[in-house]
Amino acid sequence: MVRFRCLLPLTLMITVSPLVASGYQMETVAEGLEHPWSLAWLPDGRMLVTERAGRLRVIEDGTLQPDPVSGVPRAHVRSQAGLFEVLPAPDFEDSGWLYLSLAEGDSTSNSLLVVRGKLDGETLTEVEQVFRAAPERSTSVHYGGRMLFLPDDTMLVTLGDGFDYREQAQDNSNHFGTIVRLHADGSVPENNPYANGDGVLGEIYSYGHRNVQGIARDPETGLLWANEHGPRGGDELNVIQPGANYGWPAATHGVDYSGATISPFRELPGMQPPEHVWASAIAPAGLAIYRGELFPDWQGSLLNAGLVSRSVQRITVDEEGRITGEESLFTELNARIRNVRVGPDGAIYLLTDDADGKVLRVTPRD
Amino acid sequence: MVRFRCLLPLTLMITVSPLVASGYQMETVAEGLEHPWSLAWLPDGRMLVTERAGRLRVIEDGTLQPDPVSGVPRAHVRSQAGLFEVLPAPDFEDSGWLYLSLAEGDSTSNSLLVVRGKLDGETLTEVEQVFRAAPERSTSVHYGGRMLFLPDDTMLVTLGDGFDYREQAQDNSNHFGTIVRLHADGSVPENNPYANGDGVLGEIYSYGHRNVQGIARDPETGLLWANEHGPRGGDELNVIQPGANYGWPAATHGVDYSGATISPFRELPGMQPPEHVWASAIAPAGLAIYRGELFPDWQGSLLNAGLVSRSVQRITVDEEGRITGEESLFTELNARIRNVRVGPDGAIYLLTDDADGKVLRVTPRD
């Protein structure tokens, strides 16, 4: 028999108040992208952007190159499935490794695959599998698919509940509804919270997630933030702790879109409550933390892309991760925002989720 | 923010096999008792028995005394409500304290009350409140009501979920669905698992219970066993650990009697799984551990009274609390068994749950 105990989380009541928006201007960097999903910068100044339709595109000297990168594994493209994240390794200049996440398989059996390869001109070469979520699923929604390197060069990958498999988010013998932590080659770090078993997959870093669509680490506070696409009324913002259970679907503030109750519990002992819950759906997507120099007033703000909200939520937090305010930005676009990134130049970049999607660059008003 | 993590319980698969019953004989000690609930022995050889109808009775020299003890607080008697446990203090010979648990109040507002008093002839005197479960409730079912002294002279009291308040069993700012641990005077021991707050009531010892109707500690193994009256298909046997969450109603093997699902989870991380689940309802009531001398073959067996099973389950366990076998005893009575106790004489005593209930004494066949 395994004996254990849990401490109870404190219930955290959050009051958010609107902030005054700074002035900014916006330019189109690229357009005609089919549901762009992820954006990254290479040390040589090139930008990479994924189209969920399965293409990896290059923006060079401010111009979208007409041909997609070849050699990218074929993605299962349907509903929410497709090519997701592009992420250069922290040692990209030396190693040349570029990481991609994608749905792979078909409508009857597919999974979230992470591969890495090296960019040789406009071709991805030496492509190898880093990770594949298990088991396979027959749905084409709720993949997670976000990736992030931590300062120790380990990598986090977010993995959704597959919608039809939501109870599996509380069963750690599979990958549904988890965030996994891997070495760059896909092996399991020995200091993972469950590396020593007890029936839990060693790569699991946190669990009880529904569909984490944005993850970002604040280098100043060290806090690891993730949003989570919840059910109706259950979109969340969490601080991720190793080993913690984020409760889905045993505890949630949301209800099914049918109106059916998912759980009578908003919180449960032993499960981490969210730092913030959006009572009306915003459908959070990408997440960034502003630590650039162009917007001094926004230092340390969380920038949360919203699909349904058709805006970016700028959320202010204190050093202990308590949320102190929230405002909606870029509502004038009236566009589903898939991702928000902060460029090396300190500008804010947005991806609009559209069959004719754009990369937009936001800078302070002249 | 409070950060924490939980280890996962191992899933424990239990195989029980029937055992060969020893020979025994049975005699009637007392009868004509209105739903007898609890039985206790005083150092002078007298036996005390409660009637759920609100009366405390004395059996002296093998004879049920005609008049109930006076001075007992008036119980709220309705449905499952009434007078429950009688329990002498461990230092009864010196202190004279006798503990009683009962439902107190009325059909619109009542609660589980623990009092103590001193037996002066046939009168309970110096009656004082030790504990009262909060908040009040408007139901007259699912009280818990069992009490047990531990070797350190602290006292456990089991508290039910009140049926209509089942979600409260996961909210530790109230007493629903908990086991509390108290000093003999009702004060909170400093070494209770939640004595230092975090919004949890300091008296809480374990939680996530539905309706613990039997609790017993094995002096040989030190294991603290409790049964739990579950929903349909969810009767449980648990080993109680300080601070642990037993899952109700977030995790249960049972369903509502309507057939409605209570939870999609049989187990959840951070919640203690039962040692045993009875898939068909037995409606467990009193629980004892046989450490007497009259039945050598039954040493260390758990004896679990069953109302619906109309029998006593004898369950064998190993020293680590793993269940190794189970058989049904006393089925020939065809009676709802409310309680099973082991007397100072090593005999097994049964209380039958009937308007004309009996105290029965079981000894080895001559």
XYZ file of C-alpha atoms in Angstrom, chain A residues 224-351:
128
model
C 6.124 28.941 -15.760
C 2.752 30.045 -17.073
C 0.329 28.049 -19.195
C -3.131 28.801 -20.401
C -5.640 26.094 -20.951
C -8.487 25.872 -23.373
C -11.321 24.884 -21.048
C -14.912 23.875 -21.539
C -17.561 26.626 -21.572
C -16.640 29.040 -18.821
C -13.501 27.138 -17.898
C -10.623 28.765 -19.779
C -7.720 28.903 -17.349
C -4.389 30.484 -16.639
C -2.117 28.291 -14.507
C 1.333 28.395 -12.984
C 2.873 25.023 -13.756
C 4.612 23.183 -10.954
C 6.408 19.874 -11.453
C 4.262 16.937 -10.464
C 1.103 18.934 -9.930
C -2.385 17.890 -10.965
C -4.429 20.644 -12.624
C -7.684 18.812 -12.025
C -9.278 18.289 -15.423
C -11.903 16.918 -15.632
C -12.387 16.088 -11.947
C -12.368 19.776 -11.063
C -13.284 22.558 -13.476
C -15.055 25.886 -13.503
C -16.552 25.097 -16.886
C -19.496 23.101 -18.190
C -19.960 21.185 -21.414
C -21.075 23.285 -24.350
C -24.333 21.331 -24.097
C -24.697 22.868 -20.654
C -24.144 19.500 -19.004
C -22.182 19.481 -15.788
C -18.704 18.011 -16.138
C -17.903 17.952 -12.447
C -19.634 19.320 -9.363
C -16.190 20.473 -8.199
C -14.483 23.697 -9.151
C -11.581 22.762 -6.939
C -10.531 19.582 -5.204
C -7.941 18.950 -2.512
C -4.665 17.797 -4.032
C -5.407 19.518 -7.315
C -3.955 22.856 -8.309
C -6.553 25.574 -8.778
C -6.080 27.970 -11.687
C -4.582 31.409 -11.086
C -7.309 32.842 -13.249
C -10.501 31.582 -14.881
C -12.238 33.324 -17.719
C -15.932 32.889 -17.010
C -16.865 33.750 -20.575
C -14.957 31.838 -23.205
C -11.936 33.528 -24.759
C -10.459 30.318 -26.246
C -6.853 30.991 -25.263
C -4.173 30.124 -27.791
C -0.542 31.278 -27.706
C 0.995 32.829 -24.609
C 3.997 35.126 -24.215
C 5.520 37.191 -21.444
C 6.602 40.677 -22.385
C 10.200 41.349 -21.339
C 11.195 43.433 -24.359
C 12.231 47.070 -24.391
C 9.783 48.669 -26.792
C 6.847 48.715 -24.377
C 8.217 49.713 -20.956
C 4.716 49.922 -19.494
C 4.072 46.310 -20.391
C 7.145 44.849 -18.681
C 6.299 41.473 -17.194
C 2.801 41.374 -18.620
C 1.379 38.085 -19.841
C 0.115 38.332 -23.408
C -2.557 35.755 -24.068
C -3.870 35.216 -27.601
C -7.616 34.660 -27.821
C -9.485 32.975 -30.659
C -13.049 33.545 -29.518
C -12.188 36.783 -27.718
C -10.675 38.053 -31.001
C -8.094 39.920 -28.957
C -4.982 39.562 -26.815
C -5.437 39.657 -23.072
C -2.680 41.606 -21.394
C -2.505 40.396 -17.812
C -0.398 41.998 -15.131
C 0.986 39.867 -12.328
C 3.068 40.508 -9.265
C 6.298 38.686 -8.522
C 4.519 35.899 -6.698
C 2.279 35.258 -9.662
C -0.824 36.951 -8.335
C -2.865 38.493 -11.108
C -3.359 42.202 -10.597
C -5.088 43.353 -13.780
C -6.299 42.517 -17.283
C -7.125 44.411 -20.444
C -8.021 43.372 -23.981
C -5.697 44.503 -26.773
C -5.995 44.566 -30.555
C -9.780 44.197 -30.567
C -9.789 46.505 -33.611
C -8.461 43.601 -35.678
C -11.660 41.669 -35.059
C -9.590 38.564 -35.789
C -9.080 35.219 -34.110
C -5.553 35.453 -32.658
C -3.748 32.122 -32.744
C -0.448 33.197 -31.347
C 1.401 36.085 -29.788
C 5.202 36.238 -29.669
C 7.755 38.789 -28.590
C 10.472 39.216 -31.200
C 14.181 39.732 -30.541
C 13.445 43.351 -31.494
C 11.006 43.759 -28.611
C 8.057 44.044 -31.002
C 4.929 41.983 -30.452
C 3.980 39.629 -33.274
C 0.503 38.249 -33.797
C -0.740 35.375 -35.934
